Coordinates of C-alpha atoms in Angstrom, one line a residue:
M1 CA 30.8 -13.2 -0.3
F2 CA 31.2 -11.7 -3.8
Q3 CA 34.2 -9.7 -4.4
I4 CA 35.0 -7.4 -7.5
P5 CA 38.4 -8.8 -9.0
P6 CA 41.4 -6.2 -8.3
R7 CA 41.9 -5.8 -12.0
V8 CA 38.6 -4.5 -12.5
L9 CA 38.7 -2.0 -9.6
A10 CA 41.9 -0.7 -11.0
N11 CA 40.3 -0.2 -14.5
L12 CA 37.5 1.6 -12.7
Y13 CA 39.7 3.8 -10.9
V14 CA 41.6 4.8 -13.9
A15 CA 38.3 5.6 -15.7
I16 CA 37.1 7.8 -12.8
G17 CA 40.4 9.7 -13.0
A18 CA 40.1 10.3 -16.7
V19 CA 36.3 11.6 -16.3
L20 CA 37.4 13.8 -13.5
T21 CA 40.4 15.1 -15.6
N22 CA 38.1 16.2 -18.5
K23 CA 35.0 17.7 -16.5
V24 CA 34.0 20.0 -19.2
R25 CA 34.4 17.5 -22.1
S26 CA 32.4 14.8 -19.9
L27 CA 29.7 17.4 -19.1
L28 CA 29.4 18.1 -22.9
T29 CA 29.0 14.4 -23.7
A30 CA 26.6 14.2 -21.0
L31 CA 24.2 16.7 -22.3
G32 CA 22.1 14.6 -24.4
I33 CA 21.5 12.1 -21.7
I34 CA 20.5 14.9 -19.2
F35 CA 17.9 16.4 -21.4
G36 CA 16.7 12.9 -22.5
V37 CA 16.2 11.7 -19.0
A38 CA 14.5 15.2 -18.1
A39 CA 12.1 14.8 -21.0
V40 CA 11.3 11.3 -20.2
I41 CA 10.5 12.2 -16.4
A42 CA 8.7 15.5 -17.3
M43 CA 6.6 13.5 -19.9
L44 CA 5.7 10.5 -17.4
A45 CA 4.6 13.2 -14.7
I46 CA 2.4 15.0 -17.1
G47 CA 0.9 11.9 -18.4
N48 CA 0.4 10.6 -14.9
G49 CA -1.1 13.9 -13.8
A50 CA -3.6 13.8 -16.8
Q51 CA -4.4 10.0 -16.0
Q52 CA -5.1 10.8 -12.3
E53 CA -7.2 14.0 -13.5
I54 CA -9.4 11.9 -15.7
L55 CA -10.0 9.1 -13.1
A56 CA -11.1 12.0 -10.7
Q57 CA -13.3 13.6 -13.4
I58 CA -14.9 10.1 -14.0
K59 CA -15.4 9.6 -10.3
L60 CA -17.1 13.3 -10.2
V61 CA -19.4 12.5 -13.1
G62 CA -20.2 9.1 -11.8
V63 CA -19.8 5.5 -13.6
N64 CA -22.2 4.4 -16.7
N65 CA -24.0 7.7 -16.5
I66 CA -26.1 9.1 -19.5
V67 CA -26.6 13.0 -18.8
I68 CA -29.8 14.6 -20.3
R69 CA -29.7 18.5 -20.7
P70 CA -32.4 20.7 -22.1
I71 CA -32.0 23.1 -24.9
V72 CA -33.3 26.4 -23.7
E73 CA -32.9 28.6 -26.9
Q74 CA -33.8 27.0 -30.3
K75 CA -33.2 28.3 -33.6
E76 CA -36.1 30.8 -34.4
E77 CA -37.1 31.9 -38.0
K78 CA -38.6 35.4 -38.6
V79 CA -42.5 35.6 -38.5
E80 CA -42.7 36.7 -42.2
T81 CA -41.0 33.5 -43.4
Q82 CA -43.1 31.0 -41.8
G83 CA -45.8 30.7 -44.4
K84 CA -43.0 28.9 -46.1
Q85 CA -42.0 26.7 -43.4
D86 CA -43.7 23.9 -41.7
K87 CA -45.6 25.0 -38.6
R88 CA -43.7 24.7 -35.5
K89 CA -44.7 22.2 -33.0
F90 CA -45.0 22.6 -29.4
S91 CA -42.9 20.8 -26.9
P92 CA -43.8 20.4 -23.2
G93 CA -40.0 20.3 -22.4
L94 CA -38.0 18.2 -20.0
T95 CA -40.4 17.2 -17.1
V96 CA -40.8 14.8 -14.1
R97 CA -43.3 13.1 -16.4
D98 CA -40.4 12.0 -18.7
V99 CA -38.5 10.7 -15.8
R100 CA -41.4 8.5 -14.6
N101 CA -42.0 7.4 -18.4
I102 CA -38.3 6.5 -18.6
E103 CA -38.4 4.5 -15.3
Q104 CA -41.4 2.6 -16.4
N105 CA -40.5 1.7 -19.9
V106 CA -36.6 1.6 -20.4
P107 CA -34.9 -1.6 -18.7
G108 CA -31.3 -1.8 -17.6
I109 CA -31.6 1.6 -15.6
T110 CA -30.4 1.6 -11.9
I111 CA -30.6 5.2 -11.0
L112 CA -32.5 8.0 -12.4
S113 CA -31.7 11.5 -11.0
P114 CA -33.5 14.5 -11.9
E115 CA -32.3 18.2 -11.0
I116 CA -33.7 21.5 -10.7
I117 CA -31.0 24.3 -10.6
L118 CA -32.0 28.0 -9.6
D119 CA -29.8 30.8 -8.9
T120 CA -30.6 32.4 -5.7
H121 CA -29.0 33.9 -2.5
V122 CA -28.7 33.0 0.8
I123 CA -29.4 35.1 3.8
R124 CA -28.3 34.6 7.6
D125 CA -27.5 36.9 10.4
G126 CA -27.3 40.1 8.0
V127 CA -25.0 38.4 5.6
R128 CA -26.1 37.6 2.1
R129 CA -24.5 35.2 -0.5
S130 CA -25.1 34.2 -4.2
A131 CA -25.6 30.4 -4.1
K132 CA -27.6 27.7 -6.1
L133 CA -30.4 25.9 -4.9
V134 CA -30.6 22.2 -6.4
G135 CA -33.8 20.4 -6.0
V136 CA -32.7 16.6 -6.2
E137 CA -33.8 13.1 -5.0
P138 CA -31.6 10.9 -2.8
A139 CA -30.3 9.1 -5.8
Y140 CA -28.3 12.3 -6.8
F141 CA -25.9 12.0 -3.9
N142 CA -25.2 8.4 -5.0
V143 CA -24.5 9.4 -8.6
Y144 CA -22.0 12.0 -7.8
N145 CA -20.2 10.0 -4.8
L146 CA -21.1 12.6 -2.5
E147 CA -20.8 11.6 1.2
L148 CA -22.6 12.9 4.2
G149 CA -20.5 14.5 6.9
E150 CA -23.2 15.5 9.4
G151 CA -26.9 15.2 10.0
K152 CA -29.1 12.9 7.6
M153 CA -30.5 12.9 4.0
F154 CA -34.1 13.5 3.1
N155 CA -36.5 11.1 4.3
A156 CA -39.6 9.6 2.2
D157 CA -42.0 12.2 4.1
D158 CA -39.9 15.1 3.3
R159 CA -39.8 14.1 -0.5
I160 CA -43.5 13.5 -0.8
S161 CA -44.7 16.5 1.2
G162 CA -41.9 19.0 -0.1
A163 CA -40.9 20.0 3.2
A164 CA -38.9 22.9 4.0
V165 CA -35.5 21.1 4.5
C166 CA -32.2 21.2 2.9
V167 CA -28.6 19.7 3.1
V168 CA -25.9 22.2 2.5
G169 CA -22.4 21.9 1.1
Y170 CA -19.3 22.1 3.1
S171 CA -18.6 25.8 2.0
I172 CA -21.9 27.2 2.6
K173 CA -21.6 25.5 6.5
A174 CA -18.2 27.0 6.8
R175 CA -19.4 30.5 5.7
F176 CA -22.5 30.8 7.7
F177 CA -21.9 28.4 10.8
P178 CA -18.1 28.6 11.1
T179 CA -18.2 28.2 14.9
E180 CA -21.5 26.3 15.6
N181 CA -23.4 23.2 14.6
A182 CA -25.7 23.8 11.5
L183 CA -27.9 20.9 12.0
G184 CA -31.5 22.0 12.9
K185 CA -30.6 25.7 12.0
R186 CA -32.6 27.5 9.6
I187 CA -31.5 29.7 6.8
K188 CA -33.4 31.8 4.3
V189 CA -32.8 30.6 0.7
G190 CA -34.4 33.3 -1.7
D191 CA -37.8 34.2 0.0
Q192 CA -38.2 30.7 1.9
W193 CA -36.7 29.6 5.2
L194 CA -35.2 26.1 5.1
T195 CA -34.1 24.1 8.0
I196 CA -30.6 22.3 7.4
V197 CA -30.8 18.6 8.1
G198 CA -27.6 17.6 6.7
V199 CA -24.0 18.8 5.9
L200 CA -21.9 17.1 3.1
R201 CA -18.2 16.3 3.5
E202 CA -15.9 18.6 1.7
R203 CA -15.2 17.8 -2.0
A204 CA -12.1 19.2 -3.5
V205 CA -12.6 19.7 -7.1
S206 CA -10.0 21.8 -9.5
E207 CA -11.3 24.8 -11.6
A208 CA -10.2 22.9 -14.6
S209 CA -12.2 19.7 -13.8
L210 CA -15.4 22.2 -13.1
R211 CA -15.0 23.8 -16.5
K212 CA -14.4 20.7 -18.5
L213 CA -17.1 18.8 -17.1
G214 CA -19.6 21.5 -16.9
I215 CA -20.5 20.9 -13.2
R216 CA -21.0 22.9 -10.3
D217 CA -18.9 23.4 -6.9
F218 CA -20.7 21.0 -4.9
N219 CA -19.2 22.6 -1.7
M220 CA -21.4 25.6 -2.5
D221 CA -24.6 24.3 -3.4
I222 CA -27.8 24.1 -1.2
Y223 CA -29.8 20.8 -1.7
A224 CA -33.3 20.4 -1.2
P225 CA -36.0 17.6 -2.2
L226 CA -37.1 17.9 -5.8
Q227 CA -40.8 18.3 -4.6
S228 CA -39.8 21.1 -2.1
V229 CA -38.4 23.3 -5.0
L230 CA -41.3 22.5 -7.3
I231 CA -43.9 23.6 -4.7
R232 CA -42.0 26.3 -2.8
F233 CA -39.9 27.9 -5.3
K234 CA -40.3 27.5 -9.0
N235 CA -42.1 25.0 -11.2
R236 CA -41.7 26.0 -14.9
D237 CA -44.4 23.5 -15.7
R238 CA -46.9 25.3 -14.0
V239 CA -49.0 27.4 -16.5
T240 CA -49.6 31.2 -15.7
P241 CA -51.3 33.7 -17.8
S242 CA -47.9 35.1 -18.8
M243 CA -46.5 31.4 -19.6
Q244 CA -49.6 30.8 -21.5
Q245 CA -49.1 33.7 -23.7
R246 CA -45.6 32.8 -24.2
D247 CA -46.3 29.4 -25.1
M248 CA -48.9 30.3 -27.5
F249 CA -46.3 32.6 -29.2
R250 CA -43.7 29.7 -29.2
S251 CA -45.9 27.3 -30.4
A252 CA -46.8 29.5 -33.3
G253 CA -43.0 30.1 -34.0
M254 CA -43.0 33.9 -33.1
V255 CA -40.0 35.4 -31.2
V256 CA -41.0 36.9 -27.9
A257 CA -39.3 40.3 -27.6
A258 CA -36.8 41.1 -24.9
T259 CA -37.5 43.7 -22.2
D260 CA -35.1 46.5 -21.7
N261 CA -32.2 46.1 -19.5
E262 CA -32.5 42.4 -19.3
D263 CA -29.4 40.4 -19.2
E264 CA -28.6 37.1 -20.9
A265 CA -29.1 34.9 -17.8
T266 CA -32.7 36.6 -17.2
R267 CA -33.7 36.4 -21.1
L268 CA -32.7 32.5 -21.0
E269 CA -34.4 31.8 -17.8
R270 CA -37.7 33.8 -19.1
K271 CA -37.9 31.6 -22.2
N272 CA -37.0 28.4 -20.2
Y273 CA -40.1 26.2 -20.4
H274 CA -38.4 23.0 -19.2
Q275 CA -39.4 21.9 -15.6
L276 CA -35.9 20.0 -15.2
D277 CA -32.5 21.4 -15.7
R278 CA -30.8 17.9 -15.9
L279 CA -31.5 14.6 -15.7
V280 CA -28.9 12.0 -15.0
V281 CA -29.6 8.2 -16.0
Q282 CA -27.3 5.4 -14.8
V283 CA -27.3 2.0 -16.3
E284 CA -26.1 -1.4 -14.8
D285 CA -23.6 -2.1 -17.6
T286 CA -21.1 -0.2 -19.6
R287 CA -22.0 -1.8 -22.7
L288 CA -25.5 -0.6 -22.3
L289 CA -24.7 2.8 -22.3
G290 CA -24.9 3.8 -26.4
P291 CA -27.9 1.7 -26.9
T292 CA -29.9 3.4 -23.7
A293 CA -28.9 6.7 -25.0
D294 CA -30.2 6.1 -28.2
I295 CA -33.4 4.7 -27.0
L296 CA -33.7 7.6 -24.6
A297 CA -33.2 9.9 -27.5
R298 CA -35.8 8.5 -29.4
M299 CA -38.4 8.4 -26.6
L300 CA -37.9 11.9 -25.6
K301 CA -38.3 12.9 -29.2
R302 CA -41.4 11.3 -29.5
R303 CA -42.6 12.8 -26.1
H304 CA -41.7 16.3 -27.3
Y305 CA -43.6 16.2 -30.4
D306 CA -40.5 15.7 -32.7
V307 CA -39.1 18.8 -31.0
V308 CA -35.3 18.1 -30.3
D309 CA -35.0 20.6 -27.4
Y310 CA -32.6 18.3 -25.6
E311 CA -29.1 16.8 -25.8
V312 CA -28.1 13.3 -24.8
E313 CA -24.3 12.9 -23.6
I314 CA -22.4 10.0 -22.3
P315 CA -19.8 11.7 -20.0
E316 CA -17.5 8.5 -19.3
L317 CA -17.2 7.7 -23.1
L318 CA -16.2 11.6 -23.7
L319 CA -13.5 11.2 -20.9
K320 CA -12.3 7.8 -22.2
Q321 CA -11.8 9.6 -25.7
Q322 CA -9.9 12.4 -24.0
Q323 CA -7.8 9.6 -22.4
R324 CA -7.0 8.2 -25.6
T325 CA -6.1 11.4 -27.0
N326 CA -3.9 12.0 -23.8
D327 CA -2.3 8.4 -24.6
I328 CA -1.4 9.4 -28.0
F329 CA 0.1 12.6 -26.9
N330 CA 2.1 10.7 -24.2
Y331 CA 3.4 8.1 -26.8
V332 CA 4.5 11.2 -29.1
L333 CA 6.4 12.7 -26.0
G334 CA 7.9 9.3 -25.3
A335 CA 9.0 8.9 -28.6
I336 CA 10.7 12.4 -28.7
A337 CA 12.2 11.6 -25.4
G338 CA 13.6 8.2 -26.6
I339 CA 15.0 10.1 -29.5
S340 CA 16.8 12.5 -27.1
L341 CA 18.1 9.6 -25.2
L342 CA 19.3 7.9 -28.6
V343 CA 20.9 11.3 -29.8
G344 CA 22.8 11.5 -26.4
G345 CA 24.0 8.1 -26.7
I346 CA 25.2 8.9 -30.1
G347 CA 26.9 11.9 -28.6
I348 CA 28.7 10.1 -26.1
M349 CA 29.8 7.5 -28.7
N350 CA 31.1 10.3 -31.3
I351 CA 33.0 12.1 -28.6
M352 CA 34.6 9.1 -27.1
L353 CA 35.7 8.0 -30.6
A354 CA 37.2 11.2 -31.2
S355 CA 39.0 11.5 -27.7
V356 CA 40.5 7.9 -28.5
L357 CA 42.8 9.5 -30.8
E358 CA 44.2 12.1 -28.6
R359 CA 44.7 9.4 -26.0
I360 CA 46.7 6.9 -28.0
K361 CA 49.8 7.8 -25.8
E362 CA 47.8 7.1 -22.3
I363 CA 46.8 3.8 -24.0
G364 CA 50.3 2.8 -25.2
L365 CA 51.4 3.7 -21.6
R366 CA 48.9 1.3 -20.0
L367 CA 49.9 -1.6 -22.4
S368 CA 53.4 -1.0 -22.0
I369 CA 53.1 -1.6 -18.1
G370 CA 51.2 -4.8 -18.4
A371 CA 47.6 -3.9 -19.2
K372 CA 45.6 -6.0 -21.5
K373 CA 43.3 -5.1 -24.2
S374 CA 40.5 -6.0 -22.3
D375 CA 41.6 -3.6 -19.6
V376 CA 41.5 -0.7 -22.2
I377 CA 38.0 -2.0 -23.1
Q378 CA 36.7 -2.0 -19.5
Q379 CA 38.5 1.4 -18.9
F380 CA 36.4 2.9 -21.8
L381 CA 33.3 1.2 -21.1
F382 CA 33.4 2.4 -17.4
E383 CA 33.9 6.0 -18.7
A384 CA 30.7 5.8 -20.8
V385 CA 28.6 4.4 -18.2
M386 CA 30.0 7.0 -15.5
I387 CA 29.2 9.8 -18.0
S388 CA 25.8 8.4 -18.9
V389 CA 25.0 7.8 -15.3
A390 CA 26.0 11.2 -14.1
G391 CA 24.0 12.6 -17.1
G392 CA 21.0 10.4 -15.3
V393 CA 21.3 11.9 -12.2
L394 CA 21.3 15.3 -13.5
G395 CA 18.6 14.7 -15.8
V396 CA 16.5 13.4 -12.7
I397 CA 16.9 16.5 -11.1
L398 CA 16.1 18.6 -14.1
G399 CA 13.0 16.4 -15.1
I400 CA 11.8 16.8 -11.4
S401 CA 12.1 20.6 -11.6
L402 CA 10.4 20.8 -14.9
A403 CA 7.4 19.0 -13.7
Y404 CA 7.2 21.2 -10.7
L405 CA 7.6 24.1 -12.9
V406 CA 4.8 22.9 -15.2
S407 CA 2.4 22.2 -12.4
E408 CA 3.2 25.5 -10.7
F409 CA 2.9 28.0 -13.8
A410 CA 1.1 26.1 -16.5
D411 CA -1.5 24.7 -14.2
I412 CA -1.2 21.2 -15.6
P413 CA -1.4 18.5 -12.8
T414 CA 1.8 16.6 -12.9
V415 CA 2.5 13.2 -10.7
I416 CA 6.3 12.2 -10.5
S417 CA 6.2 8.2 -9.8
F418 CA 9.4 6.5 -8.4
A419 CA 9.0 4.1 -11.6
S420 CA 9.6 6.9 -13.9
I421 CA 12.7 7.7 -12.1
V422 CA 14.1 4.2 -12.0
L423 CA 13.0 3.6 -15.8
S424 CA 14.8 6.6 -17.0
F425 CA 18.1 6.3 -14.9
G426 CA 18.2 2.4 -16.0
V427 CA 17.8 3.6 -20.0
A428 CA 20.5 6.1 -19.5
A429 CA 23.1 3.6 -17.8
T430 CA 22.0 1.1 -20.6
V431 CA 22.5 3.8 -23.3
G432 CA 26.1 4.6 -22.3
L433 CA 27.1 0.8 -22.0
V434 CA 25.8 0.2 -25.6
F435 CA 27.1 3.3 -27.2
G436 CA 30.5 3.0 -25.4
I437 CA 31.3 -0.4 -26.9
A438 CA 32.4 1.1 -30.0
P439 CA 34.9 3.5 -28.7
A440 CA 36.0 0.9 -26.3
R441 CA 37.1 -1.6 -29.1
K442 CA 38.4 1.0 -31.1
A443 CA 40.8 2.2 -28.2
A444 CA 41.7 -1.3 -27.5
S445 CA 42.7 -1.9 -31.2
Q446 CA 44.9 1.2 -31.4
D447 CA 49.0 0.6 -32.1
P448 CA 50.7 3.0 -30.2
I449 CA 54.1 2.3 -31.7
A450 CA 52.6 2.7 -35.2
S451 CA 51.3 6.2 -34.3
L452 CA 54.6 7.2 -33.0
R453 CA 56.2 6.1 -36.1
Y454 CA 53.8 8.7 -38.1
E455 CA 54.5 11.5 -35.7

């Protein structure tokens, strides 16, 4: 069994006594280490939190996805300037026909998920609440990794016939059916009654993620077959007299005047000629994201008669760019934290070098009773390491507290890992050992008799 030599233990006890005798000086010496370790732990906690948030966001938007969104409002010219401009071309907008054309002509696509999103309200037992009705196909739930908690998804007959059925989010079920089974119950969505055939599992999504990704709270939505929404609720591709007149004005480049007391949402909906509100295209290989997005953009431009009334985004690439930005931010924070530890080590060395001159008599007394120069070196090294380790412990406590405060008050997710604590603690002890060598050697090289001669 390994035993610590008695001489080393004696030097350790002397070092402990010296540190405890000068508590204030030891604390001031350790301040640099305390703040350096706290900075390392807080920085790594913020970095880990950002990393997990990005991974969660990638899971929300799906993997290898390309998102196509229609642009409702285009830049418009005044009527009197049209003579100097090329005649504005007409676009049919983003429609189901585009989806079928992409499905037939673009290789490497695994999933196509069109969406129609309508602002509506839900009524049951005299309770009314605003909600969104989302017309989807079954692929939608795979794209966003949504799991069914109860019931079933839409079957082929529901999709083809446009049946009056729906799958509701967890919050809708909890709000309107808190104590009963929602399956088979009817709920009024807008002016139509829909039968609930399924309930989604609860999906926890932070408000920050909803804002960054431009997605909705899945728990508060009602999902119906795409064909059901087109037949029973709204189909913007269907021509009516008012729409025909609007399209004639639009194709001529004329501005349709807004009615009185019309809010922004109503105005945009009135001008919206797109049948679909969103189209998600999932490719089989990440390397195909860029080329496929370029093909889709050119295909839609041709189908929309050179009118670019859509935008093509690759959420995963945007999130990876955000991740690279976070990594750079973490490197900067890491460098700052490393400098703090370096400054803390220099502080330990400077204060201990200054204390050597004050402790020449103590060193002489130890040497006079039989201590060797190696004993003096060990004593000062032990002091330096103890100060840095104690500073590391206090720094860990301060770093965890800072991470908690950042998460609580700044609304920034933080994740404290055991590895970051071990790393910062180990670096603190190493800094004390490295920067304690110079003071220890200087202490061992002192000549107490010569110093007494000069006094």
